[in-house]
Coordinates of C-alpha atoms and ligand atoms in Angstrom, one line a residue:
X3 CA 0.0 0.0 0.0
X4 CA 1.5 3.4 -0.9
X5 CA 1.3 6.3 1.7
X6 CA 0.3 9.3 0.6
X7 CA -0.2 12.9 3.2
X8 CA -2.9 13.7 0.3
X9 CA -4.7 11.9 -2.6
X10 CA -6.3 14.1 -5.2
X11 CA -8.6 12.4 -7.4
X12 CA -9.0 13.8 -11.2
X13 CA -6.0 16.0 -12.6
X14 CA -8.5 18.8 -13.8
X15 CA -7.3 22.6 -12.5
X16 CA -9.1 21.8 -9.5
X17 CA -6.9 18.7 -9.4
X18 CA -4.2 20.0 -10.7
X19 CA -3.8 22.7 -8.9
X20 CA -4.7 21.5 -5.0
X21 CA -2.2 19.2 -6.0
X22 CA 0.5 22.0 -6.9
X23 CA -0.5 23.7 -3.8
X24 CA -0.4 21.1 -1.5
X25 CA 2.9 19.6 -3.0
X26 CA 4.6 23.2 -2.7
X27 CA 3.8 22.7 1.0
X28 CA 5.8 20.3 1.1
X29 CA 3.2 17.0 1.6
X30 CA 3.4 14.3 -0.3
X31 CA 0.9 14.0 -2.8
X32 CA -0.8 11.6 -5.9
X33 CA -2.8 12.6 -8.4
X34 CA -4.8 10.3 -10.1
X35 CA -6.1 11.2 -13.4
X36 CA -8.0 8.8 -16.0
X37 CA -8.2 10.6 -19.1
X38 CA -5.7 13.5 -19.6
X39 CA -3.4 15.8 -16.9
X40 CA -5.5 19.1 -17.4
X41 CA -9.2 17.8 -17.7
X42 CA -12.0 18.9 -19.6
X43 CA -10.9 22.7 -19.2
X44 CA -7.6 22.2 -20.8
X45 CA -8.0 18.9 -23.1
X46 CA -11.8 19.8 -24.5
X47 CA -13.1 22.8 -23.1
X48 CA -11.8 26.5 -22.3
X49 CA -8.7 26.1 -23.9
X50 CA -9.8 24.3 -26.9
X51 CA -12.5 26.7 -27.9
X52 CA -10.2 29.3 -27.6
X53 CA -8.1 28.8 -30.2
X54 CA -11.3 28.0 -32.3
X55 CA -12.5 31.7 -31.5
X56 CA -9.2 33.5 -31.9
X57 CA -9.3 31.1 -35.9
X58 CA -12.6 33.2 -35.8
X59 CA -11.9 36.5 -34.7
X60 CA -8.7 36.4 -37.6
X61 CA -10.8 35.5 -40.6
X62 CA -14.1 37.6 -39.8
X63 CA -11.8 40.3 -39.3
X64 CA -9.8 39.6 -42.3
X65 CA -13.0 39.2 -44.6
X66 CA -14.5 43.0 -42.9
X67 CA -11.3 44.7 -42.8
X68 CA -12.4 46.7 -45.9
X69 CA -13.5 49.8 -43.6
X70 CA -10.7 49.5 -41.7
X71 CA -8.1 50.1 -44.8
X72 CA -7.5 46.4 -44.8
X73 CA -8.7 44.4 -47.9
X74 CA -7.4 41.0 -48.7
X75 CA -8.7 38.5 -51.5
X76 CA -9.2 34.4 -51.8
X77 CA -9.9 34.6 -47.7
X78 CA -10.9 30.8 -46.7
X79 CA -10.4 28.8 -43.4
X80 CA -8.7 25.7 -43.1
X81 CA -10.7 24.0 -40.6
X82 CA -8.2 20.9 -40.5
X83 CA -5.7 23.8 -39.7
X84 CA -7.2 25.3 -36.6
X85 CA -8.1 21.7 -35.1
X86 CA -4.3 20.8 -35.5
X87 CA -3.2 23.8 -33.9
X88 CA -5.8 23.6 -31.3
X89 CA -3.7 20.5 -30.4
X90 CA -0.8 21.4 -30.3
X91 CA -2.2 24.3 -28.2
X92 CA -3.3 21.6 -25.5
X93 CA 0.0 19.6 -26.2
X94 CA 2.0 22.7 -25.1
X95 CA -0.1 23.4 -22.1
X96 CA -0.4 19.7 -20.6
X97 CA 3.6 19.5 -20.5
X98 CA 3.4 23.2 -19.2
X99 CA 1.2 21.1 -16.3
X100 CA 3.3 17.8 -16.2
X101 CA 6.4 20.1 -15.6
X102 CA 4.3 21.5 -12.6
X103 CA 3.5 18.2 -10.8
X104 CA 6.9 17.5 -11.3
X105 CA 8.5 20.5 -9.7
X106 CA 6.1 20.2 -6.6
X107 CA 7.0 16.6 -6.6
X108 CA 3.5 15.5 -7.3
X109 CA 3.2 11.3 -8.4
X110 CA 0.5 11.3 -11.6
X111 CA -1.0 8.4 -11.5
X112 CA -2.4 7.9 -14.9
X113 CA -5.4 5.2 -14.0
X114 CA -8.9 5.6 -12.5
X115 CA -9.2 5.9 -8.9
X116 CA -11.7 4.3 -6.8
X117 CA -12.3 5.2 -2.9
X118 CA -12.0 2.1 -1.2
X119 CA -12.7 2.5 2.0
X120 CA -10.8 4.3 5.4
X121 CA -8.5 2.8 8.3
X122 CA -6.8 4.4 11.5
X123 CA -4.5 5.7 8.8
X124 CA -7.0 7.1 6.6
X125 CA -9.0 7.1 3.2
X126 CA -8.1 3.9 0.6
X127 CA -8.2 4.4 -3.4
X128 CA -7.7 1.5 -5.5
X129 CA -6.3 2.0 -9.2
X130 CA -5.0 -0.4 -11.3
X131 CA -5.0 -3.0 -8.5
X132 CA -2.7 -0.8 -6.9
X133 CA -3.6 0.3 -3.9
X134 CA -3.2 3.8 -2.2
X135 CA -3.9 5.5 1.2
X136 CA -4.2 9.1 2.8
X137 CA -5.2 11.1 6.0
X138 CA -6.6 13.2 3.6
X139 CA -8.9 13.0 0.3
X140 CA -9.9 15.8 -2.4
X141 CA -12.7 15.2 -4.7
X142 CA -11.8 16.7 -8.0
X143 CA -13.5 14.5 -10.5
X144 CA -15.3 17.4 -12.5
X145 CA -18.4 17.5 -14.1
X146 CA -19.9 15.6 -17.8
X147 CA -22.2 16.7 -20.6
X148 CA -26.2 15.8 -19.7
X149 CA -27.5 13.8 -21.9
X150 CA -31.4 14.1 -21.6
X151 CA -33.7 11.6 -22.2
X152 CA -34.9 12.7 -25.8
X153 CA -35.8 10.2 -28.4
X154 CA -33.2 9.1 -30.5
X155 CA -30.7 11.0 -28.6
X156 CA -28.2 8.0 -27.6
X157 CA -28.7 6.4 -31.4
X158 CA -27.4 10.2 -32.4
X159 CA -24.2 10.0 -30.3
X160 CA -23.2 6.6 -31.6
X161 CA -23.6 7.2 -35.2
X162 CA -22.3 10.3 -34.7
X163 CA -24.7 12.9 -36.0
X164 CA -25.3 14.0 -32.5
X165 CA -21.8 15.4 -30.6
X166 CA -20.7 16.6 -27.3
X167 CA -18.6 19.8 -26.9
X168 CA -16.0 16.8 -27.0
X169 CA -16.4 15.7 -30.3
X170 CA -17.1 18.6 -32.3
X171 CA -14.0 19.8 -31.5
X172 CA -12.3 16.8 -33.4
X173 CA -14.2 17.0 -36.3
X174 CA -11.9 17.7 -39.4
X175 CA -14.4 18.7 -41.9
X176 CA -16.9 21.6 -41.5
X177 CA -20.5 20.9 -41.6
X178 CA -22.9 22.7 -43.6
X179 CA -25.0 23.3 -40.8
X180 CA -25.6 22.7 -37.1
X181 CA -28.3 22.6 -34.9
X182 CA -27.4 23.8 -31.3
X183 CA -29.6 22.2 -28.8
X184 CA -29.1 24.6 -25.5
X185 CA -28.1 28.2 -25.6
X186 CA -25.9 28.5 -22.8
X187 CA -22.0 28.8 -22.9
X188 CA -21.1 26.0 -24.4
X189 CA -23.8 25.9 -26.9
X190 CA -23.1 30.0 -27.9
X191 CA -19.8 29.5 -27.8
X192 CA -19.4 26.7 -30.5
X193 CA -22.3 28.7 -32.4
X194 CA -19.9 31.8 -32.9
X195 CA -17.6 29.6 -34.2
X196 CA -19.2 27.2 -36.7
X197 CA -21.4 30.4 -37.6
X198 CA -18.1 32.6 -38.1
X199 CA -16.6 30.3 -40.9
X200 CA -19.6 30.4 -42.6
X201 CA -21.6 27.1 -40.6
X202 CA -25.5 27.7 -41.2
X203 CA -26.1 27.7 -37.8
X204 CA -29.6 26.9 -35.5
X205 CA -29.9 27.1 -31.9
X206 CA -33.0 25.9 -30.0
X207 CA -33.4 26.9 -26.4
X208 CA -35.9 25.5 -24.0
X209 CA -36.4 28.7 -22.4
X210 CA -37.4 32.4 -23.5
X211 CA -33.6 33.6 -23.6
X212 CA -30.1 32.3 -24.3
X213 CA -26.9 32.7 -22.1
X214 CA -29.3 31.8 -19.1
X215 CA -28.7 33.9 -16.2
X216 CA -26.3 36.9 -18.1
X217 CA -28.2 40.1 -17.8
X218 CA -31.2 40.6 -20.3
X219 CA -29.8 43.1 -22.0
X220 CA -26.9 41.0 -23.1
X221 CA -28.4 38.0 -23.6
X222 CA -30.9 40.0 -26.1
X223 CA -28.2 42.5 -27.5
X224 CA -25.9 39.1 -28.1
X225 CA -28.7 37.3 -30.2
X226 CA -29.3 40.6 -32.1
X227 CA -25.8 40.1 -33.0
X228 CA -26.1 36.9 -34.3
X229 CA -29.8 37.1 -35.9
X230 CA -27.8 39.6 -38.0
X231 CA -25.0 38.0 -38.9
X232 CA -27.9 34.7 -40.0
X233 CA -27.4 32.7 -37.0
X234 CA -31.4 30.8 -35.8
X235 CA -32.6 30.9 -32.6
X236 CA -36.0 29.1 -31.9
X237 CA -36.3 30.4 -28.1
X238 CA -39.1 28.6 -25.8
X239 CA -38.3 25.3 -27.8
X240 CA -38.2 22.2 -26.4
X241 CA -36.0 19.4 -28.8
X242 CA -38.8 15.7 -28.6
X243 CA -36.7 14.0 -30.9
X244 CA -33.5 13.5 -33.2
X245 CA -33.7 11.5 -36.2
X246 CA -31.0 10.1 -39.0
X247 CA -30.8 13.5 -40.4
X248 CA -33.5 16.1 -38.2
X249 CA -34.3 16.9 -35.4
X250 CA -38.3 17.5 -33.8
X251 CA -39.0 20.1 -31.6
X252 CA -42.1 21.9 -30.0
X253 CA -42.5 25.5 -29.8
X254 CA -46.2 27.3 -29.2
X255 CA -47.3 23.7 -28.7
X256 CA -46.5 23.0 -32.7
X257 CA -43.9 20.6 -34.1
X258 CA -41.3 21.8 -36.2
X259 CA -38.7 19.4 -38.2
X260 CA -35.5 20.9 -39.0
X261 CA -32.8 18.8 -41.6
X262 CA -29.4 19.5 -40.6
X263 CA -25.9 18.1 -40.9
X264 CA -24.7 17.6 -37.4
X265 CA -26.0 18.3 -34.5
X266 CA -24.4 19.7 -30.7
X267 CA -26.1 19.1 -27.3
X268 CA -24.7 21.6 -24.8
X269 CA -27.5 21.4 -22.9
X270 CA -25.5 21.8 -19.5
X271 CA -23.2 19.9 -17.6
X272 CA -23.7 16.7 -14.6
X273 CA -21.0 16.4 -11.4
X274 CA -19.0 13.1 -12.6
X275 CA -19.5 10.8 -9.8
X276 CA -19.9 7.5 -11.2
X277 CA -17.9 4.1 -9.8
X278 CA -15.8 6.8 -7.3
X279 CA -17.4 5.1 -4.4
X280 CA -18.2 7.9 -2.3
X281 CA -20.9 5.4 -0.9
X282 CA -17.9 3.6 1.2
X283 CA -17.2 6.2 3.0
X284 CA -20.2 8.5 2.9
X285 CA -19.6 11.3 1.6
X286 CA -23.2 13.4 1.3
X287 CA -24.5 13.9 -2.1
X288 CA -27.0 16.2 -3.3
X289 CA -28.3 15.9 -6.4
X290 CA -25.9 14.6 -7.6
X291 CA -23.1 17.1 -6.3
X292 CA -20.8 16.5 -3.7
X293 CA -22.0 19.2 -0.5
X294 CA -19.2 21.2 0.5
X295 CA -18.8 24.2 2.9
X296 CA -16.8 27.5 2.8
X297 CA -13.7 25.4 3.5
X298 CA -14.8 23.2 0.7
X299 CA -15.0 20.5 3.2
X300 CA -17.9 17.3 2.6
X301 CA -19.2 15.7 5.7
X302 CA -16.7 13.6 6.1
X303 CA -13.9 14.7 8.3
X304 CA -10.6 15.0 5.7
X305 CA -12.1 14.4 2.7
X306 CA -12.7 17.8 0.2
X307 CA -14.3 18.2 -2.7
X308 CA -13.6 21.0 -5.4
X309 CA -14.6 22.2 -8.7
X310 CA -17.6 21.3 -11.0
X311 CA -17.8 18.0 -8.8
X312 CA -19.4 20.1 -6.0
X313 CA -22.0 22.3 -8.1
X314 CA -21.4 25.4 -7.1
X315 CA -19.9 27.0 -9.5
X316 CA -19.2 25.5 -12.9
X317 CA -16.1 27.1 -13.9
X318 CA -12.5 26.4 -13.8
X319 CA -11.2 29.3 -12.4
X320 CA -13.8 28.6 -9.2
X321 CA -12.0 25.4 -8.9
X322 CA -8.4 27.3 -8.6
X323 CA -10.1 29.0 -6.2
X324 CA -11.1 26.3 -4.4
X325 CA -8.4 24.3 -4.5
X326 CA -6.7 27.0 -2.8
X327 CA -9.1 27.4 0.0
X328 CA -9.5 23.2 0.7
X329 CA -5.4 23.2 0.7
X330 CA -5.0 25.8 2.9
X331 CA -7.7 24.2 5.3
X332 CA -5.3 21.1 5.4
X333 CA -2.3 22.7 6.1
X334 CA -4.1 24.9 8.7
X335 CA -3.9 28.5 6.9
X336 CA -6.4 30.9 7.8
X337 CA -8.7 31.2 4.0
X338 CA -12.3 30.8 3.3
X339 CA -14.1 30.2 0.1
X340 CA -16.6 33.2 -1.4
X341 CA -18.2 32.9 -4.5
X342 CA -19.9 36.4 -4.7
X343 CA -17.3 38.2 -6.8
X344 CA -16.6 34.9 -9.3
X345 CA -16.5 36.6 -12.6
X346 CA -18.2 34.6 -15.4
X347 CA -17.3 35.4 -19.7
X348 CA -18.9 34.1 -22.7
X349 CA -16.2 34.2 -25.3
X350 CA -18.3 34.9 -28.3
X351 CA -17.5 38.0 -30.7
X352 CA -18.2 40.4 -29.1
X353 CA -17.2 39.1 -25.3
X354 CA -20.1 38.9 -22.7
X355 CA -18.1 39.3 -19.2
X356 CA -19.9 40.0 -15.7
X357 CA -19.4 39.4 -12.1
X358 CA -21.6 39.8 -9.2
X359 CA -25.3 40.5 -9.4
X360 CA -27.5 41.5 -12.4
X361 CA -30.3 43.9 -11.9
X362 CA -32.6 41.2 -12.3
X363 CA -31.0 38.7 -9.2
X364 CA -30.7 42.3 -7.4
X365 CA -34.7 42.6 -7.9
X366 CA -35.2 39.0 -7.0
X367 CA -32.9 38.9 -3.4
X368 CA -35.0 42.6 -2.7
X369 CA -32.2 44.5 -3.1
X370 CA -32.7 48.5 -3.0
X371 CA -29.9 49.0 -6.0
X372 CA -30.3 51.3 -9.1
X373 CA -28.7 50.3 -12.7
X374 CA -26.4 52.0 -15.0
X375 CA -25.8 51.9 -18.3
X376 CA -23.3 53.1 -20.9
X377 CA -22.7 52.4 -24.2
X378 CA -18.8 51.4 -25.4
X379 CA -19.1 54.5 -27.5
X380 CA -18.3 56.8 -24.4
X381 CA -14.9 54.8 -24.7
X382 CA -12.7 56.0 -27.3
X383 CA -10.8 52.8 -27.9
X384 CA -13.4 51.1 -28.5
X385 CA -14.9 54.0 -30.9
X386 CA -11.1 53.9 -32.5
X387 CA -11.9 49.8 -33.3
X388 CA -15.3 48.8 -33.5
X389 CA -17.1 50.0 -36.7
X390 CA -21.1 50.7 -35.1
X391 CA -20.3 48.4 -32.6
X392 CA -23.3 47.9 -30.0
X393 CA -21.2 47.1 -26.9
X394 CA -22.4 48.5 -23.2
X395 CA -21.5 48.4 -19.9
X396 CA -24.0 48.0 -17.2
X397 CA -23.3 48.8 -13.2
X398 CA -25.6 47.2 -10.7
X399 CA -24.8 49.5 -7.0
X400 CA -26.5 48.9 -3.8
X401 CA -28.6 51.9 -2.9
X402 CA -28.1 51.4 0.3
X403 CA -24.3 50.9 1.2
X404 CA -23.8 53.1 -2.4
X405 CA -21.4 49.9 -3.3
X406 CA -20.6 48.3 -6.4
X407 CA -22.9 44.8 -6.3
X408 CA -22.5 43.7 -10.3
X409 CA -20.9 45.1 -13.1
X410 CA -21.8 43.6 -17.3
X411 CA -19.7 44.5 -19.8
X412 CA -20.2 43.4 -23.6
X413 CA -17.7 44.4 -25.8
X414 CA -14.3 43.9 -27.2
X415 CA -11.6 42.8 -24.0
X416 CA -14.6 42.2 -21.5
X417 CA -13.1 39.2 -20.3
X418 CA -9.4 40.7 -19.9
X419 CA -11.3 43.7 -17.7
X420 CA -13.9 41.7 -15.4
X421 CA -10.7 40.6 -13.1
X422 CA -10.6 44.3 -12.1
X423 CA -14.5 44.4 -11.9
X424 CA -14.2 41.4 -9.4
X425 CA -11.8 43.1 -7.2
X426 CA -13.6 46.2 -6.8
X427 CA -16.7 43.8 -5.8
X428 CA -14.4 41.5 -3.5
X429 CA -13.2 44.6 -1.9
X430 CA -16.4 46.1 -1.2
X431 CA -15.3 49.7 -1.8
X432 CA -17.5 52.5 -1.7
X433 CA -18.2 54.1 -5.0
X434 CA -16.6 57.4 -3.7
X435 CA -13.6 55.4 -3.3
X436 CA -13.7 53.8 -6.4
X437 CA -14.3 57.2 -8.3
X438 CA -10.4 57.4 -7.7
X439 CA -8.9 54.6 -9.5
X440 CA -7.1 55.4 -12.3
X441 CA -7.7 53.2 -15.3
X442 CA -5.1 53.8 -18.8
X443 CA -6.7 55.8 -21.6
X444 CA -7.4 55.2 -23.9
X445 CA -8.8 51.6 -23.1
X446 CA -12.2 50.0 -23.0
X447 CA -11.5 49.1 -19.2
X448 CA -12.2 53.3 -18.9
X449 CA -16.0 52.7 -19.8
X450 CA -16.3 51.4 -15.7
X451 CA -14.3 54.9 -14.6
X452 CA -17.2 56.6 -16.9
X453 CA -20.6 54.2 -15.7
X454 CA -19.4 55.3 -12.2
X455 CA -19.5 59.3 -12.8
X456 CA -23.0 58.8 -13.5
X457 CA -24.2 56.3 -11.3
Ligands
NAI517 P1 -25.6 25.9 -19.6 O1 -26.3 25.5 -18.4 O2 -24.8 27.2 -19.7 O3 -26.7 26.0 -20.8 C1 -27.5 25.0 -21.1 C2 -28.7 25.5 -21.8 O4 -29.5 24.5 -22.4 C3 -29.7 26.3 -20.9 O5 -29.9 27.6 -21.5 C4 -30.9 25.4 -20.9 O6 -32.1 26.1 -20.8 C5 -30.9 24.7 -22.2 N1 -31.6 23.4 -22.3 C6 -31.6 22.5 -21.4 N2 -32.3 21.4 -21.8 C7 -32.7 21.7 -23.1 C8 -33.4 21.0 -24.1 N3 -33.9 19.8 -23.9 N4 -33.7 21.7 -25.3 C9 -33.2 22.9 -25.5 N5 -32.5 23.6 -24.6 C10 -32.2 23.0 -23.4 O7 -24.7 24.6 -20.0 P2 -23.6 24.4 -21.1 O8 -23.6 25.5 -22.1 O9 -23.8 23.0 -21.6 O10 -22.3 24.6 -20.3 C11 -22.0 23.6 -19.2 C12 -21.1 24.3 -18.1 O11 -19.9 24.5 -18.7 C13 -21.7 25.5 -17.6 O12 -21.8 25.4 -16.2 C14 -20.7 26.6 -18.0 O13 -20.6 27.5 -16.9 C15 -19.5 25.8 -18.2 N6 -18.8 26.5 -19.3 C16 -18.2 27.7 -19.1 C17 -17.6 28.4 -20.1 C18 -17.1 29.7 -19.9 O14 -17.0 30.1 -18.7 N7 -16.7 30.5 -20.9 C19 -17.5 27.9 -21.5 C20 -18.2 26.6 -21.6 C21 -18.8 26.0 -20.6

């Protein structure tokens, strides 16, 4: 039996990074990771889609650089191309993470771990009829695509017609079109791209809006965008069936048929649980996610769960965050998680950032706050940049304590600006006080400086 001060299960950054942390304090540590070092964020998911987007962002401006004084003939995209370089991409950054482990004196256990059991020593993991043990256990198994019960569905995935966010980003050949079931992230996301390089592209969403809980205004101002540019949304749609070459959905209580090439579900993600054996030593689900508190701790005394495995917070960088926090519980550092200033970006063209709360989940807690709202013309960047470009930025503030509770930005850099956004929210200063921060001009980040002289 191998001895181990902690065992981290799944090398995701939740994974990956409590184990970084924990081995730069100097505790022995394994990581046990079944698929690839990195996860779904690095392997098939944020970092993937990335370089799709950037492919994007290159040839639309390249084919409307006319206005600009840029024009250029014969433009085409190589799709091939960007899903090679996409790899090497995640090639580059998995060694970048190996190298890590290593330097922290991490053991990466390529095999799937099982929890075993637990003795006057601690928690047992089986892999590979190996077996492991450790005072101390973190959860970090991540999350999986749902696949709802809809007829035809699981026939769609094996012939492949029907793909995950994992497979479509392996496909070497373009489709002519798409259908999008589920208008969230993932689902917009992958819809600017396909749509970009010239993908006829349908999304159906089950409820009355896309991006789900982004403020309204985006989420409308975002599908403007696209309705313009020819993307289809069929909004209050619910998909009843996929065939050989369709798919059926209801909307207004009529069935519609749509033909189509290929076909993405992104219609949310589960916590990955499955064969982990949290039943041996009871670790409290609820549905389906692992309960954790502030300190990211489960139920069961040494045993922590972090990342998309606990529900919270679906996002990688919440699970660096918690990582952090369930480490420094261990090593008995003073930290607790918060997840009200957890910034949040949908990396379509243009960028949907925001942190904190919208106006809407101000209305709904009862909050006495008051909105404002500029467009990205008041920056002069931007102005310099974006031919008619419809980008805003909207600050939420707390009537009462006159404090900065959400800020939405759409527009070019939003997700390279939100960080600062998040701080002034973490640090719960005063708008008086945050009238004084100087921001470089000219930049798009200045549009916040502006919202706040008129809020
Ligand atoms: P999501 O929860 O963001 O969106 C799923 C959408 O599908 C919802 O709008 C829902 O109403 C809709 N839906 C559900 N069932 C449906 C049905 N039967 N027919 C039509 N629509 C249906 O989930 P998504 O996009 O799959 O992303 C999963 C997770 O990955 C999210 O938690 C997200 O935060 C994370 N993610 C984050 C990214 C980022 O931060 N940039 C990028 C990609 C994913």
């Amino acid at each position: 039996m191998k001895k181990y001060d902690v065992i981290v299960i799944g090398g995701g950054p939740g994974g990956y990074n409590a184990a970084e942390r924990a081995g730069e304090s100097g505790l022995k540590v394994a990581v046990f990771e079944k698929r690839a070092l990195g996860g779904v964020c690095l392997n098939e998911g944020c970092i993937p889609t990335k370089t799709f987007l950037n492919s994007a962002k290159i040839y639309s401006h390249t084919l409307h650089g006319d206005s600009f004084g840029v024009t250029a003939k014969d433009i085409t995209i190589d799709h091939a191309k960007v899903v090679s370089r996409k790899q090497k991409v995640v090639r580059t950054l998995v060694a970048g993470v190996k190298m890590k482990m290593k330097q922290n004196k991490v053991d990466v256990i390529s095999a799937s771990a099982e929890i075993t059991g637990r003795t006057d020593e601690g928690f047992t993991v089986k892999a590979d009829d190996e077996e492991y043990i450790a005072p101390k256990l973190i959860i970090a198994t991540g999350s999986v695509a749902s696949i709802p019960p809809i007829e035809g569905l699981k026939e769609g995935l094996e012939s492949g017609f029907v793909m995950t966010s994992r497979e479509i980003l392996d496909i070497k050949k373009l489709p002519e079109s798409l259908v999008v079931i589920g208008g969230g992230v993932i689902g917009l996301e992958m819809a600017c791209y396909f749509s970009t390089v010239g993908v006829k592209v349908t999304v159906v969403e089950m409820l009355d809006r896309v991006a789900g809980n982004t403020d309204i205004d985006m989420s409308r101002t975002l599908m403007d965008i696209y309705q313009k540019q020819g993307m289809i949304f069929h909004l209050s749609s619910a998909v009843t069936a996929i065939g050989k070459d369709s798919i059926k959905f209801i909307k207004d209580d009529k069935e519609n048929t749509i033909r189509t090439d290929a076909v993405l579900i992104s219609v949310g993600r589960r916590p990955s649980t499955e064969g982990l054996g949290l039943e041996s030593i009871g670790v409290y689900t609820e549905r389906g996610s692992i309960v954790t508190d502030e300190y990211l701790r489960t139920n069961v005394p040494g045993v922590y769960a972090v990342g998309d495995v606990n529900g919270k917070s679906m996002l990688a960088h919440t699970a660096y965050r918690e990582a952090d926090v369930a480490v420094n519980h261990i090593i008995g550092k003073k930290d607790r998680m918060r997840y009200e200033a957890v910034p949040s970006v949908i990396y379509t063209n243009p960028e949907v950032a925001s942190v904190g709360e919208t106006e809407q989940s101000a209305r709904e807690k009862g909050i006495d706050a008051r909105t404002v709202n500029l467009p990205l013309s008041y920056s002069g960047r931007y102005v310099a940049e974006v031919d008619r470009g419809n980008g805003f930025c909207k600050l939420v503030i707390d009537n009462k304590t006159n404090r900065l509770i959400g800020v939405h930005l759409l527009g070019s850099y939003a997700s390279e600006i939100i960080y600062g956004a998040a701080l002034m929210l973490e640090t719960e200063l005063p708008v008086e006080q945050l009238k004084k921060v100087i921001f470089p001009h000219p930049t798009v980040s200045e549009i916040i400086r502006e919202v706040l002289f008129h809020a």
